[in-house]
Amino acid sequence: MRLLLNRIEEFRIEKGLMKGWIAEQAGIHRNSLTSIIRGAEPHLSVADKIAKSLGKTLYEVWPDLISEKE
């Protein structure tokens, strides 16, 4: 499995959000969110929901996605 770098923890702490709340907003289990934070690749729809729950865009949370598109 390829690790996909993300900034979830940075934004979560910045906004004072709990992992459980973010997972609930994304419609996933908290353990799944932890795996994603550690680098597991989420489905695009889940990644978008996580980003929205953080008040960020998909590309702000997963900056590596931009370089992969190019």
JSON list of N, CA and C in Angstrom, two decimals:
[
{"chain": "A", "resi": 1, "resn": "MET", "atom": "N", "xyz": [0.84, -1.18, 0.00]},
{"chain": "A", "resi": 1, "resn": "MET", "atom": "CA", "xyz": [0.00, 0.00, 0.00]},
{"chain": "A", "resi": 1, "resn": "MET", "atom": "C", "xyz": [0.89, 1.25, 0.00]},
{"chain": "A", "resi": 2, "resn": "ARG", "atom": "N", "xyz": [0.58, 2.17, -0.89]},
{"chain": "A", "resi": 2, "resn": "ARG", "atom": "CA", "xyz": [1.32, 3.42, -1.00]},
{"chain": "A", "resi": 2, "resn": "ARG", "atom": "C", "xyz": [0.81, 4.40, 0.06]},
{"chain": "A", "resi": 3, "resn": "LEU", "atom": "N", "xyz": [1.72, 5.11, 0.69]},
{"chain": "A", "resi": 3, "resn": "LEU", "atom": "CA", "xyz": [1.33, 6.10, 1.69]},
{"chain": "A", "resi": 3, "resn": "LEU", "atom": "C", "xyz": [1.07, 7.44, 1.02]},
{"chain": "A", "resi": 4, "resn": "LEU", "atom": "N", "xyz": [-0.07, 8.02, 1.32]},
{"chain": "A", "resi": 4, "resn": "LEU", "atom": "CA", "xyz": [-0.45, 9.31, 0.76]},
{"chain": "A", "resi": 4, "resn": "LEU", "atom": "C", "xyz": [-0.36, 10.35, 1.86]},
{"chain": "A", "resi": 5, "resn": "LEU", "atom": "N", "xyz": [0.58, 11.28, 1.72]},
{"chain": "A", "resi": 5, "resn": "LEU", "atom": "CA", "xyz": [0.78, 12.30, 2.74]},
{"chain": "A", "resi": 5, "resn": "LEU", "atom": "C", "xyz": [-0.42, 13.22, 2.82]},
{"chain": "A", "resi": 6, "resn": "ASN", "atom": "N", "xyz": [-0.79, 13.59, 4.04]},
{"chain": "A", "resi": 6, "resn": "ASN", "atom": "CA", "xyz": [-1.92, 14.49, 4.25]},
{"chain": "A", "resi": 6, "resn": "ASN", "atom": "C", "xyz": [-1.64, 15.41, 5.42]},
{"chain": "A", "resi": 7, "resn": "ARG", "atom": "N", "xyz": [-2.48, 16.42, 5.55]},
{"chain": "A", "resi": 7, "resn": "ARG", "atom": "CA", "xyz": [-2.31, 17.41, 6.62]},
{"chain": "A", "resi": 7, "resn": "ARG", "atom": "C", "xyz": [-3.50, 17.39, 7.59]},
{"chain": "A", "resi": 8, "resn": "ILE", "atom": "N", "xyz": [-4.18, 16.25, 7.70]},
{"chain": "A", "resi": 8, "resn": "ILE", "atom": "CA", "xyz": [-5.37, 16.14, 8.53]},
{"chain": "A", "resi": 8, "resn": "ILE", "atom": "C", "xyz": [-5.06, 16.53, 9.97]},
{"chain": "A", "resi": 9, "resn": "GLU", "atom": "N", "xyz": [-4.04, 15.94, 10.56]},
{"chain": "A", "resi": 9, "resn": "GLU", "atom": "CA", "xyz": [-3.72, 16.21, 11.96]},
{"chain": "A", "resi": 9, "resn": "GLU", "atom": "C", "xyz": [-3.41, 17.68, 12.20]},
{"chain": "A", "resi": 10, "resn": "GLU", "atom": "N", "xyz": [-2.66, 18.27, 11.30]},
{"chain": "A", "resi": 10, "resn": "GLU", "atom": "CA", "xyz": [-2.31, 19.68, 11.44]},
{"chain": "A", "resi": 10, "resn": "GLU", "atom": "C", "xyz": [-3.57, 20.55, 11.48]},
{"chain": "A", "resi": 11, "resn": "PHE", "atom": "N", "xyz": [-4.48, 20.33, 10.53]},
{"chain": "A", "resi": 11, "resn": "PHE", "atom": "CA", "xyz": [-5.71, 21.12, 10.47]},
{"chain": "A", "resi": 11, "resn": "PHE", "atom": "C", "xyz": [-6.66, 20.77, 11.62]},
{"chain": "A", "resi": 12, "resn": "ARG", "atom": "N", "xyz": [-6.69, 19.49, 12.01]},
{"chain": "A", "resi": 12, "resn": "ARG", "atom": "CA", "xyz": [-7.56, 19.05, 13.10]},
{"chain": "A", "resi": 12, "resn": "ARG", "atom": "C", "xyz": [-7.17, 19.76, 14.40]},
{"chain": "A", "resi": 13, "resn": "ILE", "atom": "N", "xyz": [-5.89, 19.78, 14.68]},
{"chain": "A", "resi": 13, "resn": "ILE", "atom": "CA", "xyz": [-5.40, 20.43, 15.90]},
{"chain": "A", "resi": 13, "resn": "ILE", "atom": "C", "xyz": [-5.61, 21.93, 15.83]},
{"chain": "A", "resi": 14, "resn": "GLU", "atom": "N", "xyz": [-5.34, 22.51, 14.66]},
{"chain": "A", "resi": 14, "resn": "GLU", "atom": "CA", "xyz": [-5.51, 23.95, 14.46]},
{"chain": "A", "resi": 14, "resn": "GLU", "atom": "C", "xyz": [-6.94, 24.39, 14.75]},
{"chain": "A", "resi": 15, "resn": "LYS", "atom": "N", "xyz": [-7.92, 23.55, 14.37]},
{"chain": "A", "resi": 15, "resn": "LYS", "atom": "CA", "xyz": [-9.33, 23.89, 14.56]},
{"chain": "A", "resi": 15, "resn": "LYS", "atom": "C", "xyz": [-9.92, 23.33, 15.86]},
{"chain": "A", "resi": 16, "resn": "GLY", "atom": "N", "xyz": [-9.13, 22.54, 16.59]},
{"chain": "A", "resi": 16, "resn": "GLY", "atom": "CA", "xyz": [-9.61, 21.97, 17.84]},
{"chain": "A", "resi": 16, "resn": "GLY", "atom": "C", "xyz": [-10.68, 20.91, 17.66]},
{"chain": "A", "resi": 17, "resn": "LEU", "atom": "N", "xyz": [-10.60, 20.15, 16.58]},
{"chain": "A", "resi": 17, "resn": "LEU", "atom": "CA", "xyz": [-11.61, 19.13, 16.28]},
{"chain": "A", "resi": 17, "resn": "LEU", "atom": "C", "xyz": [-11.17, 17.77, 16.78]},
{"chain": "A", "resi": 18, "resn": "MET", "atom": "N", "xyz": [-12.14, 16.95, 17.14]},
{"chain": "A", "resi": 18, "resn": "MET", "atom": "CA", "xyz": [-11.88, 15.59, 17.59]},
{"chain": "A", "resi": 18, "resn": "MET", "atom": "C", "xyz": [-11.91, 14.65, 16.39]},
{"chain": "A", "resi": 19, "resn": "LYS", "atom": "N", "xyz": [-11.08, 13.60, 16.43]},
{"chain": "A", "resi": 19, "resn": "LYS", "atom": "CA", "xyz": [-11.07, 12.62, 15.35]},
{"chain": "A", "resi": 19, "resn": "LYS", "atom": "C", "xyz": [-12.44, 11.99, 15.15]},
{"chain": "A", "resi": 20, "resn": "GLY", "atom": "N", "xyz": [-13.12, 11.71, 16.24]},
{"chain": "A", "resi": 20, "resn": "GLY", "atom": "CA", "xyz": [-14.44, 11.09, 16.16]},
{"chain": "A", "resi": 20, "resn": "GLY", "atom": "C", "xyz": [-15.43, 11.95, 15.40]},
{"chain": "A", "resi": 21, "resn": "TRP", "atom": "N", "xyz": [-15.37, 13.25, 15.60]},
{"chain": "A", "resi": 21, "resn": "TRP", "atom": "CA", "xyz": [-16.28, 14.17, 14.91]},
{"chain": "A", "resi": 21, "resn": "TRP", "atom": "C", "xyz": [-15.99, 14.20, 13.42]},
{"chain": "A", "resi": 22, "resn": "ILE", "atom": "N", "xyz": [-14.70, 14.27, 13.06]},
{"chain": "A", "resi": 22, "resn": "ILE", "atom": "CA", "xyz": [-14.31, 14.28, 11.65]},
{"chain": "A", "resi": 22, "resn": "ILE", "atom": "C", "xyz": [-14.75, 12.99, 10.98]},
{"chain": "A", "resi": 23, "resn": "ALA", "atom": "N", "xyz": [-14.51, 11.85, 11.64]},
{"chain": "A", "resi": 23, "resn": "ALA", "atom": "CA", "xyz": [-14.91, 10.55, 11.09]},
{"chain": "A", "resi": 23, "resn": "ALA", "atom": "C", "xyz": [-16.42, 10.50, 10.88]},
{"chain": "A", "resi": 24, "resn": "GLU", "atom": "N", "xyz": [-17.17, 11.00, 11.84]},
{"chain": "A", "resi": 24, "resn": "GLU", "atom": "CA", "xyz": [-18.64, 11.01, 11.71]},
{"chain": "A", "resi": 24, "resn": "GLU", "atom": "C", "xyz": [-19.07, 11.86, 10.52]},
{"chain": "A", "resi": 25, "resn": "GLN", "atom": "N", "xyz": [-18.45, 13.02, 10.34]},
{"chain": "A", "resi": 25, "resn": "GLN", "atom": "CA", "xyz": [-18.78, 13.89, 9.22]},
{"chain": "A", "resi": 25, "resn": "GLN", "atom": "C", "xyz": [-18.48, 13.22, 7.87]},
{"chain": "A", "resi": 26, "resn": "ALA", "atom": "N", "xyz": [-17.43, 12.41, 7.85]},
{"chain": "A", "resi": 26, "resn": "ALA", "atom": "CA", "xyz": [-17.02, 11.73, 6.62]},
{"chain": "A", "resi": 26, "resn": "ALA", "atom": "C", "xyz": [-17.76, 10.41, 6.41]},
{"chain": "A", "resi": 27, "resn": "GLY", "atom": "N", "xyz": [-18.50, 9.97, 7.43]},
{"chain": "A", "resi": 27, "resn": "GLY", "atom": "CA", "xyz": [-19.25, 8.72, 7.32]},
{"chain": "A", "resi": 27, "resn": "GLY", "atom": "C", "xyz": [-18.38, 7.48, 7.40]},
{"chain": "A", "resi": 28, "resn": "ILE", "atom": "N", "xyz": [-17.29, 7.59, 8.18]},
{"chain": "A", "resi": 28, "resn": "ILE", "atom": "CA", "xyz": [-16.38, 6.45, 8.34]},
{"chain": "A", "resi": 28, "resn": "ILE", "atom": "C", "xyz": [-16.14, 6.20, 9.83]},
{"chain": "A", "resi": 29, "resn": "HIS", "atom": "N", "xyz": [-15.56, 5.06, 10.13]},
{"chain": "A", "resi": 29, "resn": "HIS", "atom": "CA", "xyz": [-15.21, 4.70, 11.51]},
{"chain": "A", "resi": 29, "resn": "HIS", "atom": "C", "xyz": [-13.96, 5.48, 11.92]},
{"chain": "A", "resi": 30, "resn": "ARG", "atom": "N", "xyz": [-13.85, 5.78, 13.19]},
{"chain": "A", "resi": 30, "resn": "ARG", "atom": "CA", "xyz": [-12.69, 6.52, 13.71]},
{"chain": "A", "resi": 30, "resn": "ARG", "atom": "C", "xyz": [-11.38, 5.79, 13.39]},
{"chain": "A", "resi": 31, "resn": "ASN", "atom": "N", "xyz": [-11.39, 4.46, 13.46]},
{"chain": "A", "resi": 31, "resn": "ASN", "atom": "CA", "xyz": [-10.17, 3.69, 13.12]},
{"chain": "A", "resi": 31, "resn": "ASN", "atom": "C", "xyz": [-9.78, 3.88, 11.66]},
{"chain": "A", "resi": 32, "resn": "SER", "atom": "N", "xyz": [-10.78, 4.01, 10.79]},
{"chain": "A", "resi": 32, "resn": "SER", "atom": "CA", "xyz": [-10.49, 4.25, 9.38]},
{"chain": "A", "resi": 32, "resn": "SER", "atom": "C", "xyz": [-9.83, 5.61, 9.21]},
{"chain": "A", "resi": 33, "resn": "LEU", "atom": "N", "xyz": [-10.32, 6.61, 9.95]},
{"chain": "A", "resi": 33, "resn": "LEU", "atom": "CA", "xyz": [-9.71, 7.93, 9.89]},
{"chain": "A", "resi": 33, "resn": "LEU", "atom": "C", "xyz": [-8.26, 7.87, 10.35]},
{"chain": "A", "resi": 34, "resn": "THR", "atom": "N", "xyz": [-8.01, 7.14, 11.41]},
{"chain": "A", "resi": 34, "resn": "THR", "atom": "CA", "xyz": [-6.64, 7.00, 11.91]},
{"chain": "A", "resi": 34, "resn": "THR", "atom": "C", "xyz": [-5.74, 6.38, 10.83]},
{"chain": "A", "resi": 35, "resn": "SER", "atom": "N", "xyz": [-6.23, 5.37, 10.12]},
{"chain": "A", "resi": 35, "resn": "SER", "atom": "CA", "xyz": [-5.46, 4.76, 9.03]},
{"chain": "A", "resi": 35, "resn": "SER", "atom": "C", "xyz": [-5.19, 5.77, 7.93]},
{"chain": "A", "resi": 36, "resn": "ILE", "atom": "N", "xyz": [-6.18, 6.58, 7.61]},
{"chain": "A", "resi": 36, "resn": "ILE", "atom": "CA", "xyz": [-6.01, 7.60, 6.57]},
{"chain": "A", "resi": 36, "resn": "ILE", "atom": "C", "xyz": [-4.98, 8.64, 7.02]},
{"chain": "A", "resi": 37, "resn": "ILE", "atom": "N", "xyz": [-5.05, 9.05, 8.28]},
{"chain": "A", "resi": 37, "resn": "ILE", "atom": "CA", "xyz": [-4.07, 10.00, 8.81]},
{"chain": "A", "resi": 37, "resn": "ILE", "atom": "C", "xyz": [-2.66, 9.43, 8.68]},
{"chain": "A", "resi": 38, "resn": "ARG", "atom": "N", "xyz": [-2.53, 8.14, 8.89]},
{"chain": "A", "resi": 38, "resn": "ARG", "atom": "CA", "xyz": [-1.22, 7.48, 8.81]},
{"chain": "A", "resi": 38, "resn": "ARG", "atom": "C", "xyz": [-0.77, 7.24, 7.37]},
{"chain": "A", "resi": 39, "resn": "GLY", "atom": "N", "xyz": [-1.65, 7.52, 6.38]},
{"chain": "A", "resi": 39, "resn": "GLY", "atom": "CA", "xyz": [-1.22, 7.43, 5.00]},
{"chain": "A", "resi": 39, "resn": "GLY", "atom": "C", "xyz": [-2.04, 6.54, 4.09]},
{"chain": "A", "resi": 40, "resn": "ALA", "atom": "N", "xyz": [-3.04, 5.82, 4.63]},
{"chain": "A", "resi": 40, "resn": "ALA", "atom": "CA", "xyz": [-3.87, 4.99, 3.75]},
{"chain": "A", "resi": 40, "resn": "ALA", "atom": "C", "xyz": [-4.64, 5.90, 2.80]},
{"chain": "A", "resi": 41, "resn": "GLU", "atom": "N", "xyz": [-4.88, 5.41, 1.60]},
{"chain": "A", "resi": 41, "resn": "GLU", "atom": "CA", "xyz": [-5.55, 6.20, 0.57]},
{"chain": "A", "resi": 41, "resn": "GLU", "atom": "C", "xyz": [-7.07, 6.03, 0.67]},
{"chain": "A", "resi": 42, "resn": "PRO", "atom": "N", "xyz": [-7.79, 7.11, 0.96]},
{"chain": "A", "resi": 42, "resn": "PRO", "atom": "CA", "xyz": [-9.25, 7.00, 1.06]},
{"chain": "A", "resi": 42, "resn": "PRO", "atom": "C", "xyz": [-9.90, 7.11, -0.32]},
{"chain": "A", "resi": 43, "resn": "HIS", "atom": "N", "xyz": [-11.17, 6.69, -0.40]},
{"chain": "A", "resi": 43, "resn": "HIS", "atom": "CA", "xyz": [-11.95, 6.95, -1.61]},
{"chain": "A", "resi": 43, "resn": "HIS", "atom": "C", "xyz": [-12.05, 8.46, -1.77]},
{"chain": "A", "resi": 44, "resn": "LEU", "atom": "N", "xyz": [-12.14, 8.92, -2.99]},
{"chain": "A", "resi": 44, "resn": "LEU", "atom": "CA", "xyz": [-12.18, 10.34, -3.27]},
{"chain": "A", "resi": 44, "resn": "LEU", "atom": "C", "xyz": [-13.34, 11.03, -2.55]},
{"chain": "A", "resi": 45, "resn": "SER", "atom": "N", "xyz": [-14.51, 10.39, -2.50]},
{"chain": "A", "resi": 45, "resn": "SER", "atom": "CA", "xyz": [-15.66, 11.00, -1.83]},
{"chain": "A", "resi": 45, "resn": "SER", "atom": "C", "xyz": [-15.41, 11.16, -0.33]},
{"chain": "A", "resi": 46, "resn": "VAL", "atom": "N", "xyz": [-14.75, 10.19, 0.28]},
{"chain": "A", "resi": 46, "resn": "VAL", "atom": "CA", "xyz": [-14.43, 10.28, 1.70]},
{"chain": "A", "resi": 46, "resn": "VAL", "atom": "C", "xyz": [-13.37, 11.36, 1.93]},
{"chain": "A", "resi": 47, "resn": "ALA", "atom": "N", "xyz": [-12.37, 11.40, 1.07]},
{"chain": "A", "resi": 47, "resn": "ALA", "atom": "CA", "xyz": [-11.33, 12.43, 1.19]},
{"chain": "A", "resi": 47, "resn": "ALA", "atom": "C", "xyz": [-11.94, 13.82, 1.10]},
{"chain": "A", "resi": 48, "resn": "ASP", "atom": "N", "xyz": [-12.90, 13.99, 0.20]},
{"chain": "A", "resi": 48, "resn": "ASP", "atom": "CA", "xyz": [-13.56, 15.29, 0.05]},
{"chain": "A", "resi": 48, "resn": "ASP", "atom": "C", "xyz": [-14.36, 15.64, 1.31]},
{"chain": "A", "resi": 49, "resn": "LYS", "atom": "N", "xyz": [-15.04, 14.66, 1.89]},
{"chain": "A", "resi": 49, "resn": "LYS", "atom": "CA", "xyz": [-15.82, 14.92, 3.11]},
{"chain": "A", "resi": 49, "resn": "LYS", "atom": "C", "xyz": [-14.90, 15.27, 4.29]},
{"chain": "A", "resi": 50, "resn": "ILE", "atom": "N", "xyz": [-13.76, 14.60, 4.37]},
{"chain": "A", "resi": 50, "resn": "ILE", "atom": "CA", "xyz": [-12.79, 14.91, 5.42]},
{"chain": "A", "resi": 50, "resn": "ILE", "atom": "C", "xyz": [-12.30, 16.35, 5.25]},
{"chain": "A", "resi": 51, "resn": "ALA", "atom": "N", "xyz": [-11.94, 16.70, 4.03]},
{"chain": "A", "resi": 51, "resn": "ALA", "atom": "CA", "xyz": [-11.46, 18.06, 3.76]},
{"chain": "A", "resi": 51, "resn": "ALA", "atom": "C", "xyz": [-12.52, 19.09, 4.12]},
{"chain": "A", "resi": 52, "resn": "LYS", "atom": "N", "xyz": [-13.76, 18.85, 3.73]},
{"chain": "A", "resi": 52, "resn": "LYS", "atom": "CA", "xyz": [-14.84, 19.79, 4.03]},
{"chain": "A", "resi": 52, "resn": "LYS", "atom": "C", "xyz": [-15.06, 19.92, 5.54]},
{"chain": "A", "resi": 53, "resn": "SER", "atom": "N", "xyz": [-14.95, 18.81, 6.26]},
{"chain": "A", "resi": 53, "resn": "SER", "atom": "CA", "xyz": [-15.14, 18.87, 7.71]},
{"chain": "A", "resi": 53, "resn": "SER", "atom": "C", "xyz": [-14.04, 19.70, 8.38]},
{"chain": "A", "resi": 54, "resn": "LEU", "atom": "N", "xyz": [-12.90, 19.80, 7.71]},
{"chain": "A", "resi": 54, "resn": "LEU", "atom": "CA", "xyz": [-11.79, 20.62, 8.22]},
{"chain": "A", "resi": 54, "resn": "LEU", "atom": "C", "xyz": [-11.86, 22.05, 7.70]},
{"chain": "A", "resi": 55, "resn": "GLY", "atom": "N", "xyz": [-12.83, 22.33, 6.82]},
{"chain": "A", "resi": 55, "resn": "GLY", "atom": "CA", "xyz": [-12.95, 23.66, 6.24]},
{"chain": "A", "resi": 55, "resn": "GLY", "atom": "C", "xyz": [-11.87, 23.94, 5.21]},
{"chain": "A", "resi": 56, "resn": "LYS", "atom": "N", "xyz": [-11.40, 22.89, 4.57]},
{"chain": "A", "resi": 56, "resn": "LYS", "atom": "CA", "xyz": [-10.29, 22.99, 3.61]},
{"chain": "A", "resi": 56, "resn": "LYS", "atom": "C", "xyz": [-10.69, 22.34, 2.29]},
{"chain": "A", "resi": 57, "resn": "THR", "atom": "N", "xyz": [-9.89, 22.58, 1.26]},
{"chain": "A", "resi": 57, "resn": "THR", "atom": "CA", "xyz": [-10.10, 21.90, -0.01]},
{"chain": "A", "resi": 57, "resn": "THR", "atom": "C", "xyz": [-9.37, 20.57, 0.01]},
{"chain": "A", "resi": 58, "resn": "LEU", "atom": "N", "xyz": [-9.74, 19.73, -0.92]},
{"chain": "A", "resi": 58, "resn": "LEU", "atom": "CA", "xyz": [-9.09, 18.43, -1.06]},
{"chain": "A", "resi": 58, "resn": "LEU", "atom": "C", "xyz": [-7.58, 18.60, -1.25]},
{"chain": "A", "resi": 59, "resn": "TYR", "atom": "N", "xyz": [-7.19, 19.58, -2.06]},
{"chain": "A", "resi": 59, "resn": "TYR", "atom": "CA", "xyz": [-5.77, 19.77, -2.37]},
{"chain": "A", "resi": 59, "resn": "TYR", "atom": "C", "xyz": [-5.00, 20.44, -1.23]},
{"chain": "A", "resi": 60, "resn": "GLU", "atom": "N", "xyz": [-5.69, 21.12, -0.33]},
{"chain": "A", "resi": 60, "resn": "GLU", "atom": "CA", "xyz": [-5.01, 21.66, 0.85]},
{"chain": "A", "resi": 60, "resn": "GLU", "atom": "C", "xyz": [-4.67, 20.54, 1.82]},
{"chain": "A", "resi": 61, "resn": "VAL", "atom": "N", "xyz": [-5.57, 19.56, 1.93]},
{"chain": "A", "resi": 61, "resn": "VAL", "atom": "CA", "xyz": [-5.36, 18.45, 2.86]},
{"chain": "A", "resi": 61, "resn": "VAL", "atom": "C", "xyz": [-4.40, 17.42, 2.27]},
{"chain": "A", "resi": 62, "resn": "TRP", "atom": "N", "xyz": [-4.51, 17.16, 0.96]},
{"chain": "A", "resi": 62, "resn": "TRP", "atom": "CA", "xyz": [-3.64, 16.20, 0.28]},
{"chain": "A", "resi": 62, "resn": "TRP", "atom": "C", "xyz": [-2.85, 16.92, -0.81]},
{"chain": "A", "resi": 63, "resn": "PRO", "atom": "N", "xyz": [-1.81, 17.67, -0.44]},
{"chain": "A", "resi": 63, "resn": "PRO", "atom": "CA", "xyz": [-1.05, 18.43, -1.45]},
{"chain": "A", "resi": 63, "resn": "PRO", "atom": "C", "xyz": [-0.39, 17.55, -2.50]},
{"chain": "A", "resi": 64, "resn": "ASP", "atom": "N", "xyz": [-0.14, 16.28, -2.20]},
{"chain": "A", "resi": 64, "resn": "ASP", "atom": "CA", "xyz": [0.48, 15.37, -3.16]},
{"chain": "A", "resi": 64, "resn": "ASP", "atom": "C", "xyz": [-0.43, 15.11, -4.37]},
{"chain": "A", "resi": 65, "resn": "LEU", "atom": "N", "xyz": [-1.72, 15.31, -4.21]},
{"chain": "A", "resi": 65, "resn": "LEU", "atom": "CA", "xyz": [-2.64, 15.06, -5.32]},
{"chain": "A", "resi": 65, "resn": "LEU", "atom": "C", "xyz": [-2.36, 15.97, -6.50]},
{"chain": "A", "resi": 66, "resn": "ILE", "atom": "N", "xyz": [-1.90, 17.17, -6.23]},
{"chain": "A", "resi": 66, "resn": "ILE", "atom": "CA", "xyz": [-1.61, 18.12, -7.31]},
{"chain": "A", "resi": 66, "resn": "ILE", "atom": "C", "xyz": [-0.45, 17.60, -8.15]},
{"chain": "A", "resi": 67, "resn": "SER", "atom": "N", "xyz": [0.62, 17.17, -7.52]},
{"chain": "A", "resi": 67, "resn": "SER", "atom": "CA", "xyz": [1.79, 16.71, -8.27]},
{"chain": "A", "resi": 67, "resn": "SER", "atom": "C", "xyz": [1.48, 15.42, -9.04]},
{"chain": "A", "resi": 68, "resn": "GLU", "atom": "N", "xyz": [0.55, 14.59, -8.53]},
{"chain": "A", "resi": 68, "resn": "GLU", "atom": "CA", "xyz": [0.18, 13.37, -9.22]},
{"chain": "A", "resi": 68, "resn": "GLU", "atom": "C", "xyz": [-0.62, 13.67, -10.49]},
{"chain": "A", "resi": 69, "resn": "LYS", "atom": "N", "xyz": [-1.37, 14.76, -10.50]},
{"chain": "A", "resi": 69, "resn": "LYS", "atom": "CA", "xyz": [-2.18, 15.14, -11.65]},
{"chain": "A", "resi": 69, "resn": "LYS", "atom": "C", "xyz": [-1.32, 15.65, -12.79]},
{"chain": "A", "resi": 70, "resn": "GLU", "atom": "N", "xyz": [-0.19, 16.25, -12.47]},
{"chain": "A", "resi": 70, "resn": "GLU", "atom": "CA", "xyz": [0.68, 16.86, -13.48]},
{"chain": "A", "resi": 70, "resn": "GLU", "atom": "C", "xyz": [1.49, 15.84, -14.24]}
]
